[in-house]
Amino acid sequence: MAIVEVRDESFSTEVENPNNHTVLVYFWAEWCPPCKVLGPIIKEISEELGDQVTIAKVDVDNSPESASKFGVMSIPTLIVFQNGEMKSKLVGLQPKEQLVQWIGEYI
């Protein structure tokens, strides 16, 4: 599945909708060096997992309400939502293998 750009205005529809199965939310910012490393990894994961997971990319500078609502204090932060509910959170740059295993618990 493609990576969807999400802003505060569309967050509830794209992520918190109870009809959504598994959504991985990637909180990032353009100025964040670890985010620049994680971005291509997230893209690879998106391509590998296909329709099993939706990836929602949230720029914390453009969507501060969403970041604040979910306690995003540092970036990158990844949060898994399932059926509209937050299930798990990871903070910081993680190896691809660890991310795939973590997401795999929810798909």
PDB file as gemmi writes it, atoms N, CA and C in Angstrom:
CRYST1    1.000    1.000    1.000  90.00  90.00  90.00 P 1                      
ATOM      1  N   MET A   1       0.847  -1.175   0.000  1.00  0.00           N  
ATOM      2  CA  MET A   1       0.000   0.000   0.000  1.00  0.00           C  
ATOM      3  C   MET A   1       0.889   1.233   0.000  1.00  0.00           C  
ATOM      4  N   ALA A   2       0.401   2.260  -0.611  1.00  0.00           N  
ATOM      5  CA  ALA A   2       1.154   3.509  -0.666  1.00  0.00           C  
ATOM      6  C   ALA A   2       1.220   4.162   0.707  1.00  0.00           C  
ATOM      7  N   ILE A   3       2.177   5.033   0.849  1.00  0.00           N  
ATOM      8  CA  ILE A   3       2.291   5.817   2.072  1.00  0.00           C  
ATOM      9  C   ILE A   3       1.391   7.036   1.911  1.00  0.00           C  
ATOM     10  N   VAL A   4       0.544   7.277   2.908  1.00  0.00           N  
ATOM     11  CA  VAL A   4      -0.426   8.364   2.870  1.00  0.00           C  
ATOM     12  C   VAL A   4       0.083   9.514   3.731  1.00  0.00           C  
ATOM     13  N   GLU A   5       0.102  10.720   3.179  1.00  0.00           N  
ATOM     14  CA  GLU A   5       0.456  11.915   3.953  1.00  0.00           C  
ATOM     15  C   GLU A   5      -0.783  12.330   4.745  1.00  0.00           C  
ATOM     16  N   VAL A   6      -0.646  12.451   6.060  1.00  0.00           N  
ATOM     17  CA  VAL A   6      -1.783  12.771   6.921  1.00  0.00           C  
ATOM     18  C   VAL A   6      -1.484  14.048   7.697  1.00  0.00           C  
ATOM     19  N   ARG A   7      -2.501  14.886   7.828  1.00  0.00           N  
ATOM     20  CA  ARG A   7      -2.392  16.129   8.602  1.00  0.00           C  
ATOM     21  C   ARG A   7      -3.416  16.081   9.731  1.00  0.00           C  
ATOM     22  N   ASP A   8      -3.351  17.052  10.620  1.00  0.00           N  
ATOM     23  CA  ASP A   8      -4.300  17.105  11.735  1.00  0.00           C  
ATOM     24  C   ASP A   8      -5.742  16.962  11.252  1.00  0.00           C  
ATOM     25  N   GLU A   9      -6.079  17.637  10.149  1.00  0.00           N  
ATOM     26  CA  GLU A   9      -7.452  17.656   9.647  1.00  0.00           C  
ATOM     27  C   GLU A   9      -7.943  16.275   9.209  1.00  0.00           C  
ATOM     28  N   SER A  10      -7.050  15.432   8.725  1.00  0.00           N  
ATOM     29  CA  SER A  10      -7.465  14.131   8.194  1.00  0.00           C  
ATOM     30  C   SER A  10      -7.081  12.958   9.097  1.00  0.00           C  
ATOM     31  N   PHE A  11      -6.462  13.240  10.239  1.00  0.00           N  
ATOM     32  CA  PHE A  11      -5.940  12.162  11.086  1.00  0.00           C  
ATOM     33  C   PHE A  11      -7.038  11.199  11.536  1.00  0.00           C  
ATOM     34  N   SER A  12      -8.147  11.730  12.027  1.00  0.00           N  
ATOM     35  CA  SER A  12      -9.197  10.839  12.545  1.00  0.00           C  
ATOM     36  C   SER A  12      -9.776   9.965  11.440  1.00  0.00           C  
ATOM     37  N   THR A  13      -9.932  10.498  10.242  1.00  0.00           N  
ATOM     38  CA  THR A  13     -10.476   9.719   9.130  1.00  0.00           C  
ATOM     39  C   THR A  13      -9.492   8.657   8.661  1.00  0.00           C  
ATOM     40  N   GLU A  14      -8.243   9.050   8.513  1.00  0.00           N  
ATOM     41  CA  GLU A  14      -7.231   8.147   7.954  1.00  0.00           C  
ATOM     42  C   GLU A  14      -6.710   7.116   8.956  1.00  0.00           C  
ATOM     43  N   VAL A  15      -6.686   7.472  10.245  1.00  0.00           N  
ATOM     44  CA  VAL A  15      -6.026   6.617  11.237  1.00  0.00           C  
ATOM     45  C   VAL A  15      -6.997   6.060  12.268  1.00  0.00           C  
ATOM     46  N   GLU A  16      -7.816   6.915  12.851  1.00  0.00           N  
ATOM     47  CA  GLU A  16      -8.660   6.501  13.974  1.00  0.00           C  
ATOM     48  C   GLU A  16     -10.008   5.909  13.560  1.00  0.00           C  
ATOM     49  N   ASN A  17     -10.223   5.746  12.297  1.00  0.00           N  
ATOM     50  CA  ASN A  17     -11.458   5.146  11.801  1.00  0.00           C  
ATOM     51  C   ASN A  17     -11.514   3.677  12.225  1.00  0.00           C  
ATOM     52  N   PRO A  18     -12.581   3.252  12.921  1.00  0.00           N  
ATOM     53  CA  PRO A  18     -12.654   1.862  13.382  1.00  0.00           C  
ATOM     54  C   PRO A  18     -12.727   0.841  12.249  1.00  0.00           C  
ATOM     55  N   ASN A  19     -13.019   1.285  11.038  1.00  0.00           N  
ATOM     56  CA  ASN A  19     -13.060   0.365   9.898  1.00  0.00           C  
ATOM     57  C   ASN A  19     -11.675   0.098   9.322  1.00  0.00           C  
ATOM     58  N   ASN A  20     -10.688   0.879   9.755  1.00  0.00           N  
ATOM     59  CA  ASN A  20      -9.315   0.645   9.302  1.00  0.00           C  
ATOM     60  C   ASN A  20      -8.757  -0.567  10.038  1.00  0.00           C  
ATOM     61  N   HIS A  21      -8.021  -1.381   9.333  1.00  0.00           N  
ATOM     62  CA  HIS A  21      -7.424  -2.537   9.990  1.00  0.00           C  
ATOM     63  C   HIS A  21      -6.154  -2.098  10.705  1.00  0.00           C  
ATOM     64  N   THR A  22      -5.009  -2.278  10.112  1.00  0.00           N  
ATOM     65  CA  THR A  22      -3.754  -1.894  10.758  1.00  0.00           C  
ATOM     66  C   THR A  22      -3.162  -0.679  10.051  1.00  0.00           C  
ATOM     67  N   VAL A  23      -2.868   0.351  10.850  1.00  0.00           N  
ATOM     68  CA  VAL A  23      -2.255   1.570  10.327  1.00  0.00           C  
ATOM     69  C   VAL A  23      -0.983   1.839  11.124  1.00  0.00           C  
ATOM     70  N   LEU A  24       0.124   2.022  10.421  1.00  0.00           N  
ATOM     71  CA  LEU A  24       1.380   2.426  11.042  1.00  0.00           C  
ATOM     72  C   LEU A  24       1.526   3.923  10.822  1.00  0.00           C  
ATOM     73  N   VAL A  25       1.567   4.682  11.911  1.00  0.00           N  
ATOM     74  CA  VAL A  25       1.724   6.130  11.812  1.00  0.00           C  
ATOM     75  C   VAL A  25       3.186   6.477  12.075  1.00  0.00           C  
ATOM     76  N   TYR A  26       3.768   7.194  11.137  1.00  0.00           N  
ATOM     77  CA  TYR A  26       5.176   7.584  11.186  1.00  0.00           C  
ATOM     78  C   TYR A  26       5.239   9.095  11.400  1.00  0.00           C  
ATOM     79  N   PHE A  27       5.556   9.509  12.641  1.00  0.00           N  
ATOM     80  CA  PHE A  27       5.720  10.925  12.971  1.00  0.00           C  
ATOM     81  C   PHE A  27       7.165  11.313  12.675  1.00  0.00           C  
ATOM     82  N   TRP A  28       7.350  12.360  11.892  1.00  0.00           N  
ATOM     83  CA  TRP A  28       8.671  12.748  11.417  1.00  0.00           C  
ATOM     84  C   TRP A  28       8.714  14.262  11.196  1.00  0.00           C  
ATOM     85  N   ALA A  29       9.896  14.761  10.803  1.00  0.00           N  
ATOM     86  CA  ALA A  29      10.063  16.154  10.383  1.00  0.00           C  
ATOM     87  C   ALA A  29      11.211  16.215   9.381  1.00  0.00           C  
ATOM     88  N   GLU A  30      11.139  17.182   8.508  1.00  0.00           N  
ATOM     89  CA  GLU A  30      12.149  17.360   7.457  1.00  0.00           C  
ATOM     90  C   GLU A  30      13.549  17.581   8.030  1.00  0.00           C  
ATOM     91  N   TRP A  31      13.646  18.270   9.156  1.00  0.00           N  
ATOM     92  CA  TRP A  31      14.938  18.648   9.743  1.00  0.00           C  
ATOM     93  C   TRP A  31      15.554  17.551  10.616  1.00  0.00           C  
ATOM     94  N   CYS A  32      14.900  16.422  10.753  1.00  0.00           N  
ATOM     95  CA  CYS A  32      15.310  15.348  11.672  1.00  0.00           C  
ATOM     96  C   CYS A  32      16.236  14.344  10.967  1.00  0.00           C  
ATOM     97  N   PRO A  33      17.547  14.306  11.310  1.00  0.00           N  
ATOM     98  CA  PRO A  33      18.462  13.358  10.655  1.00  0.00           C  
ATOM     99  C   PRO A  33      18.048  11.884  10.780  1.00  0.00           C  
ATOM    100  N   PRO A  34      17.636  11.386  11.966  1.00  0.00           N  
ATOM    101  CA  PRO A  34      17.222   9.982  12.025  1.00  0.00           C  
ATOM    102  C   PRO A  34      15.993   9.691  11.155  1.00  0.00           C  
ATOM    103  N   CYS A  35      15.132  10.699  10.978  1.00  0.00           N  
ATOM    104  CA  CYS A  35      13.954  10.525  10.124  1.00  0.00           C  
ATOM    105  C   CYS A  35      14.372  10.328   8.669  1.00  0.00           C  
ATOM    106  N   LYS A  36      15.450  10.993   8.269  1.00  0.00           N  
ATOM    107  CA  LYS A  36      15.940  10.850   6.894  1.00  0.00           C  
ATOM    108  C   LYS A  36      16.480   9.444   6.651  1.00  0.00           C  
ATOM    109  N   VAL A  37      16.988   8.813   7.693  1.00  0.00           N  
ATOM    110  CA  VAL A  37      17.450   7.424   7.589  1.00  0.00           C  
ATOM    111  C   VAL A  37      16.252   6.478   7.597  1.00  0.00           C  
ATOM    112  N   LEU A  38      15.280   6.755   8.451  1.00  0.00           N  
ATOM    113  CA  LEU A  38      14.126   5.866   8.601  1.00  0.00           C  
ATOM    114  C   LEU A  38      13.167   5.941   7.417  1.00  0.00           C  
ATOM    115  N   GLY A  39      13.065   7.087   6.766  1.00  0.00           N  
ATOM    116  CA  GLY A  39      12.129   7.257   5.650  1.00  0.00           C  
ATOM    117  C   GLY A  39      12.230   6.169   4.590  1.00  0.00           C  
ATOM    118  N   PRO A  40      13.422   5.897   4.043  1.00  0.00           N  
ATOM    119  CA  PRO A  40      13.547   4.836   3.040  1.00  0.00           C  
ATOM    120  C   PRO A  40      13.225   3.442   3.596  1.00  0.00           C  
ATOM    121  N   ILE A  41      13.489   3.221   4.869  1.00  0.00           N  
ATOM    122  CA  ILE A  41      13.155   1.934   5.497  1.00  0.00           C  
ATOM    123  C   ILE A  41      11.638   1.770   5.545  1.00  0.00           C  
ATOM    124  N   ILE A  42      10.938   2.841   5.915  1.00  0.00           N  
ATOM    125  CA  ILE A  42       9.472   2.803   5.953  1.00  0.00           C  
ATOM    126  C   ILE A  42       8.924   2.517   4.553  1.00  0.00           C  
ATOM    127  N   LYS A  43       9.526   3.117   3.544  1.00  0.00           N  
ATOM    128  CA  LYS A  43       9.085   2.876   2.163  1.00  0.00           C  
ATOM    129  C   LYS A  43       9.272   1.406   1.786  1.00  0.00           C  
ATOM    130  N   GLU A  44      10.405   0.824   2.142  1.00  0.00           N  
ATOM    131  CA  GLU A  44      10.654  -0.600   1.867  1.00  0.00           C  
ATOM    132  C   GLU A  44       9.622  -1.473   2.567  1.00  0.00           C  
ATOM    133  N   ILE A  45       9.338  -1.160   3.826  1.00  0.00           N  
ATOM    134  CA  ILE A  45       8.354  -1.932   4.586  1.00  0.00           C  
ATOM    135  C   ILE A  45       6.987  -1.828   3.920  1.00  0.00           C  
ATOM    136  N   SER A  46       6.634  -0.641   3.468  1.00  0.00           N  
ATOM    137  CA  SER A  46       5.362  -0.431   2.780  1.00  0.00           C  
ATOM    138  C   SER A  46       5.263  -1.314   1.540  1.00  0.00           C  
ATOM    139  N   GLU A  47       6.337  -1.371   0.772  1.00  0.00           N  
ATOM    140  CA  GLU A  47       6.351  -2.186  -0.444  1.00  0.00           C  
ATOM    141  C   GLU A  47       6.280  -3.672  -0.115  1.00  0.00           C  
ATOM    142  N   GLU A  48       6.964  -4.095   0.941  1.00  0.00           N  
ATOM    143  CA  GLU A  48       6.988  -5.511   1.310  1.00  0.00           C  
ATOM    144  C   GLU A  48       5.660  -5.985   1.891  1.00  0.00           C  
ATOM    145  N   LEU A  49       5.028  -5.156   2.701  1.00  0.00           N  
ATOM    146  CA  LEU A  49       3.795  -5.578   3.372  1.00  0.00           C  
ATOM    147  C   LEU A  49       2.543  -5.309   2.549  1.00  0.00           C  
ATOM    148  N   GLY A  50       2.658  -4.471   1.534  1.00  0.00           N  
ATOM    149  CA  GLY A  50       1.543  -4.231   0.630  1.00  0.00           C  
ATOM    150  C   GLY A  50       0.267  -3.818   1.343  1.00  0.00           C  
ATOM    151  N   ASP A  51      -0.825  -4.518   1.037  1.00  0.00           N  
ATOM    152  CA  ASP A  51      -2.141  -4.172   1.576  1.00  0.00           C  
ATOM    153  C   ASP A  51      -2.356  -4.625   3.022  1.00  0.00           C  
ATOM    154  N   GLN A  52      -1.377  -5.258   3.625  1.00  0.00           N  
ATOM    155  CA  GLN A  52      -1.542  -5.720   5.007  1.00  0.00           C  
ATOM    156  C   GLN A  52      -1.539  -4.573   6.009  1.00  0.00           C  
ATOM    157  N   VAL A  53      -0.947  -3.449   5.614  1.00  0.00           N  
ATOM    158  CA  VAL A  53      -0.844  -2.307   6.526  1.00  0.00           C  
ATOM    159  C   VAL A  53      -0.893  -1.014   5.718  1.00  0.00           C  
ATOM    160  N   THR A  54      -1.549  -0.007   6.287  1.00  0.00           N  
ATOM    161  CA  THR A  54      -1.528   1.337   5.717  1.00  0.00           C  
ATOM    162  C   THR A  54      -0.492   2.134   6.492  1.00  0.00           C  
ATOM    163  N   ILE A  55       0.336   2.876   5.790  1.00  0.00           N  
ATOM    164  CA  ILE A  55       1.328   3.712   6.464  1.00  0.00           C  
ATOM    165  C   ILE A  55       0.920   5.167   6.308  1.00  0.00           C  
ATOM    166  N   ALA A  56       0.763   5.835   7.448  1.00  0.00           N  
ATOM    167  CA  ALA A  56       0.378   7.241   7.486  1.00  0.00           C  
ATOM    168  C   ALA A  56       1.573   8.050   7.966  1.00  0.00           C  
ATOM    169  N   LYS A  57       2.023   8.965   7.146  1.00  0.00           N  
ATOM    170  CA  LYS A  57       3.195   9.788   7.442  1.00  0.00           C  
ATOM    171  C   LYS A  57       2.703  11.145   7.942  1.00  0.00           C  
ATOM    172  N   VAL A  58       3.127  11.529   9.159  1.00  0.00           N  
ATOM    173  CA  VAL A  58       2.668  12.777   9.774  1.00  0.00           C  
ATOM    174  C   VAL A  58       3.870  13.667  10.080  1.00  0.00           C  
ATOM    175  N   ASP A  59       3.936  14.812   9.414  1.00  0.00           N  
ATOM    176  CA  ASP A  59       4.982  15.803   9.668  1.00  0.00           C  
ATOM    177  C   ASP A  59       4.586  16.573  10.929  1.00  0.00           C  
ATOM    178  N   VAL A  60       5.372  16.453  11.989  1.00  0.00           N  
ATOM    179  CA  VAL A  60       5.012  17.077  13.272  1.00  0.00           C  
ATOM    180  C   VAL A  60       4.973  18.597  13.195  1.00  0.00           C  
ATOM    181  N   ASP A  61       5.705  19.186  12.272  1.00  0.00           N  
ATOM    182  CA  ASP A  61       5.676  20.643  12.124  1.00  0.00           C  
ATOM    183  C   ASP A  61       4.361  21.114  11.515  1.00  0.00           C  
ATOM    184  N   ASN A  62       3.787  20.317  10.629  1.00  0.00           N  
ATOM    185  CA  ASN A  62       2.520  20.664   9.981  1.00  0.00           C  
ATOM    186  C   ASN A  62       1.310  20.146  10.744  1.00  0.00           C  
ATOM    187  N   SER A  63       1.504  19.207  11.653  1.00  0.00           N  
ATOM    188  CA  SER A  63       0.391  18.586  12.380  1.00  0.00           C  
ATOM    189  C   SER A  63       0.711  18.455  13.867  1.00  0.00           C  
ATOM    190  N   PRO A  64       0.903  19.577  14.555  1.00  0.00           N  
ATOM    191  CA  PRO A  64       1.287  19.520  15.965  1.00  0.00           C  
ATOM    192  C   PRO A  64       0.204  18.945  16.878  1.00  0.00           C  
ATOM    193  N   GLU A  65      -1.071  19.090  16.506  1.00  0.00           N  
ATOM    194  CA  GLU A  65      -2.145  18.564  17.357  1.00  0.00           C  
ATOM    195  C   GLU A  65      -2.100  17.044  17.433  1.00  0.00           C  
ATOM    196  N   SER A  66      -1.906  16.397  16.301  1.00  0.00           N  
ATOM    197  CA  SER A  66      -1.836  14.929  16.286  1.00  0.00           C  
ATOM    198  C   SER A  66      -0.638  14.443  17.086  1.00  0.00           C  
ATOM    199  N   ALA A  67       0.496  15.103  16.911  1.00  0.00           N  
ATOM    200  CA  ALA A  67       1.698  14.718  17.657  1.00  0.00           C  
ATOM    201  C   ALA A  67       1.471  14.875  19.154  1.00  0.00           C  
ATOM    202  N   SER A  68       0.874  15.971  19.551  1.00  0.00           N  
ATOM    203  CA  SER A  68       0.617  16.228  20.970  1.00  0.00           C  
ATOM    204  C   SER A  68      -0.389  15.236  21.546  1.00  0.00           C  
ATOM    205  N   LYS A  69      -1.435  14.956  20.795  1.00  0.00           N  
ATOM    206  CA  LYS A  69      -2.497  14.047  21.258  1.00  0.00           C  
ATOM    207  C   LYS A  69      -1.945  12.670  21.633  1.00  0.00           C  
ATOM    208  N   PHE A  70      -0.929  12.223  20.904  1.00  0.00           N  
ATOM    209  CA  PHE A  70      -0.381  10.887  21.146  1.00  0.00           C  
ATOM    210  C   PHE A  70       0.968  10.915  21.853  1.00  0.00           C  
ATOM    211  N   GLY A  71       1.289  12.039  22.471  1.00  0.00           N  
ATOM    212  CA  GLY A  71       2.475  12.127  23.314  1.00  0.00           C  
ATOM    213  C   GLY A  71       3.787  12.004  22.575  1.00  0.00           C  
ATOM    214  N   VAL A  72       3.821  12.464  21.340  1.00  0.00           N  
ATOM    215  CA  VAL A  72       5.061  12.407  20.570  1.00  0.00           C  
ATOM    216  C   VAL A  72       5.979  13.518  21.076  1.00  0.00           C  
ATOM    217  N   MET A  73       7.027  13.117  21.798  1.00  0.00           N  
ATOM    218  CA  MET A  73       7.965  14.065  22.392  1.00  0.00           C  
ATOM    219  C   MET A  73       9.282  14.124  21.628  1.00  0.00           C  
ATOM    220  N   SER A  74       9.586  13.066  20.887  1.00  0.00           N  
ATOM    221  CA  SER A  74      10.777  13.063  20.043  1.00  0.00           C  
ATOM    222  C   SER A  74      10.455  12.275  18.780  1.00  0.00           C  
ATOM    223  N   ILE A  75      11.238  12.535  17.764  1.00  0.00           N  
ATOM    224  CA  ILE A  75      10.998  11.868  16.494  1.00  0.00           C  
ATOM    225  C   ILE A  75      12.294  11.236  15.993  1.00  0.00           C  
ATOM    226  N   PRO A  76      12.176  10.191  15.206  1.00  0.00           N  
ATOM    227  CA  PRO A  76      10.946   9.601  14.707  1.00  0.00           C  
ATOM    228  C   PRO A  76      10.204   8.814  15.789  1.00  0.00           C  
ATOM    229  N   THR A  77       8.887   8.832  15.684  1.00  0.00           N  
ATOM    230  CA  THR A  77       8.030   8.010  16.529  1.00  0.00           C  
ATOM    231  C   THR A  77       7.097   7.230  15.614  1.00  0.00           C  
ATOM    232  N   LEU A  78       6.938   5.949  15.907  1.00  0.00           N  
ATOM    233  CA  LEU A  78       6.036   5.082  15.152  1.00  0.00           C  
ATOM    234  C   LEU A  78       4.956   4.568  16.091  1.00  0.00           C  
ATOM    235  N   ILE A  79       3.709   4.638  15.640  1.00  0.00           N  
ATOM    236  CA  ILE A  79       2.591   4.140  16.438  1.00  0.00           C  
ATOM    237  C   ILE A  79       1.743   3.227  15.561  1.00  0.00           C  
ATOM    238  N   VAL A  80       1.400   2.062  16.082  1.00  0.00           N  
ATOM    239  CA  VAL A  80       0.507   1.145  15.382  1.00  0.00           C  
ATOM    240  C   VAL A  80      -0.907   1.344  15.917  1.00  0.00           C  
ATOM    241  N   PHE A  81      -1.836   1.524  14.987  1.00  0.00           N  
ATOM    242  CA  PHE A  81      -3.259   1.582  15.302  1.00  0.00           C  
ATOM    243  C   PHE A  81      -3.922   0.376  14.666  1.00  0.00           C  
ATOM    244  N   GLN A  82      -4.865  -0.200  15.378  1.00  0.00           N  
ATOM    245  CA  GLN A  82      -5.625  -1.318  14.847  1.00  0.00           C  
ATOM    246  C   GLN A  82      -7.093  -1.034  15.115  1.00  0.00           C  
ATOM    247  N   ASN A  83      -7.898  -1.064  14.054  1.00  0.00           N  
ATOM    248  CA  ASN A  83      -9.325  -0.751  14.161  1.00  0.00           C  
ATOM    249  C   ASN A  83      -9.552   0.577  14.875  1.00  0.00           C  
ATOM    250  N   GLY A  84      -8.697   1.549  14.589  1.00  0.00           N  
ATOM    251  CA  GLY A  84      -8.854   2.893  15.132  1.00  0.00           C  
ATOM    252  C   GLY A  84      -8.289   3.121  16.517  1.00  0.00           C  
ATOM    253  N   GLU A  85      -7.718   2.098  17.139  1.00  0.00           N  
ATOM    254  CA  GLU A  85      -7.183   2.234  18.496  1.00  0.00           C  
ATOM    255  C   GLU A  85      -5.663   2.095  18.504  1.00  0.00           C  
ATOM    256  N   MET A  86      -5.017   2.950  19.303  1.00  0.00           N  
ATOM    257  CA  MET A  86      -3.566   2.868  19.449  1.00  0.00           C  
ATOM    258  C   MET A  86      -3.200   1.576  20.180  1.00  0.00           C  
ATOM    259  N   LYS A  87      -2.268   0.819  19.585  1.00  0.00           N  
ATOM    260  CA  LYS A  87      -1.865  -0.461  20.169  1.00  0.00           C  
ATOM    261  C   LYS A  87      -0.438  -0.461  20.704  1.00  0.00           C  
ATOM    262  N   SER A  88       0.475   0.244  20.023  1.00  0.00           N  
ATOM    263  CA  SER A  88       1.879   0.183  20.418  1.00  0.00           C  
ATOM    264  C   SER A  88       2.630   1.386  19.855  1.00  0.00           C  
ATOM    265  N   LYS A  89       3.713   1.764  20.549  1.00  0.00           N  
ATOM    266  CA  LYS A  89       4.523   2.920  20.140  1.00  0.00           C  
ATOM    267  C   LYS A  89       6.004   2.572  20.240  1.00  0.00           C  
ATOM    268  N   LEU A  90       6.768   3.010  19.237  1.00  0.00           N  
ATOM    269  CA  LEU A  90       8.231   2.899  19.248  1.00  0.00           C  
ATOM    270  C   LEU A  90       8.808   4.285  18.990  1.00  0.00           C  
ATOM    271  N   VAL A  91       9.820   4.651  19.747  1.00  0.00           N  
ATOM    272  CA  VAL A  91      10.451   5.961  19.589  1.00  0.00           C  
ATOM    273  C   VAL A  91      11.903   5.761  19.175  1.00  0.00           C  
ATOM    274  N   GLY A  92      12.326   6.529  18.191  1.00  0.00           N  
ATOM    275  CA  GLY A  92      13.713   6.486  17.760  1.00  0.00           C  
ATOM    276  C   GLY A  92      13.927   5.605  16.548  1.00  0.00           C  
ATOM    277  N   LEU A  93      15.119   5.696  16.016  1.00  0.00           N  
ATOM    278  CA  LEU A  93      15.504   4.922  14.841  1.00  0.00           C  
ATOM    279  C   LEU A  93      15.660   3.457  15.232  1.00  0.00           C  
ATOM    280  N   GLN A  94      14.974   2.584  14.501  1.00  0.00           N  
ATOM    281  CA  GLN A  94      15.000   1.146  14.776  1.00  0.00           C  
ATOM    282  C   GLN A  94      15.475   0.408  13.526  1.00  0.00           C  
ATOM    283  N   PRO A  95      16.135  -0.734  13.680  1.00  0.00           N  
ATOM    284  CA  PRO A  95      16.527  -1.530  12.514  1.00  0.00           C  
ATOM    285  C   PRO A  95      15.285  -2.066  11.791  1.00  0.00           C  
ATOM    286  N   LYS A  96      15.400  -2.208  10.487  1.00  0.00           N  
ATOM    287  CA  LYS A  96      14.276  -2.678   9.675  1.00  0.00           C  
ATOM    288  C   LYS A  96      13.717  -4.002  10.185  1.00  0.00           C  
ATOM    289  N   GLU A  97      14.589  -4.943  10.516  1.00  0.00           N  
ATOM    290  CA  GLU A  97      14.140  -6.261  10.959  1.00  0.00           C  
ATOM    291  C   GLU A  97      13.267  -6.150  12.209  1.00  0.00           C  
ATOM    292  N   GLN A  98      13.671  -5.289  13.127  1.00  0.00           N  
ATOM    293  CA  GLN A  98      12.899  -5.098  14.357  1.00  0.00           C  
ATOM    294  C   GLN A  98      11.539  -4.476  14.046  1.00  0.00           C  
ATOM    295  N   LEU A  99      11.510  -3.524  13.126  1.00  0.00           N  
ATOM    296  CA  LEU A  99      10.249  -2.882  12.757  1.00  0.00           C  
ATOM    297  C   LEU A  99       9.289  -3.869  12.107  1.00  0.00           C  
ATOM    298  N   VAL A 100       9.794  -4.691  11.204  1.00  0.00           N  
ATOM    299  CA  VAL A 100       8.949  -5.677  10.529  1.00  0.00           C  
ATOM    300  C   VAL A 100       8.373  -6.662  11.538  1.00  0.00           C  
ATOM    301  N   GLN A 101       9.194  -7.102  12.473  1.00  0.00           N  
ATOM    302  CA  GLN A 101       8.720  -8.028  13.504  1.00  0.00           C  
ATOM    303  C   GLN A 101       7.658  -7.357  14.379  1.00  0.00           C  
ATOM    304  N   TRP A 102       7.893  -6.120  14.772  1.00  0.00           N  
ATOM    305  CA  TRP A 102       6.965  -5.371  15.622  1.00  0.00           C  
ATOM    306  C   TRP A 102       5.623  -5.175  14.919  1.00  0.00           C  
ATOM    307  N   ILE A 103       5.662  -4.720  13.667  1.00  0.00           N  
ATOM    308  CA  ILE A 103       4.423  -4.510  12.911  1.00  0.00           C  
ATOM    309  C   ILE A 103       3.713  -5.836  12.678  1.00  0.00           C  
ATOM    310  N   GLY A 104       4.496  -6.887  12.457  1.00  0.00           N  
ATOM    311  CA  GLY A 104       3.931  -8.208  12.205  1.00  0.00           C  
ATOM    312  C   GLY A 104       3.040  -8.720  13.321  1.00  0.00           C  
ATOM    313  N   GLU A 105       3.244  -8.229  14.523  1.00  0.00           N  
ATOM    314  CA  GLU A 105       2.395  -8.638  15.646  1.00  0.00           C  
ATOM    315  C   GLU A 105       0.967  -8.119  15.506  1.00  0.00           C  
ATOM    316  N   TYR A 106       0.752  -7.156  14.612  1.00  0.00           N  
ATOM    317  CA  TYR A 106      -0.556  -6.510  14.491  1.00  0.00           C  
ATOM    318  C   TYR A 106      -1.227  -6.725  13.142  1.00  0.00           C  
ATOM    319  N   ILE A 107      -0.611  -7.528  12.277  1.00  0.00           N  
ATOM    320  CA  ILE A 107      -1.252  -7.779  10.978  1.00  0.00           C  
ATOM    321  C   ILE A 107      -1.603  -9.243  10.820  1.00  0.00           C  
TER     322      ILE A 107                                                      
END                                                                             
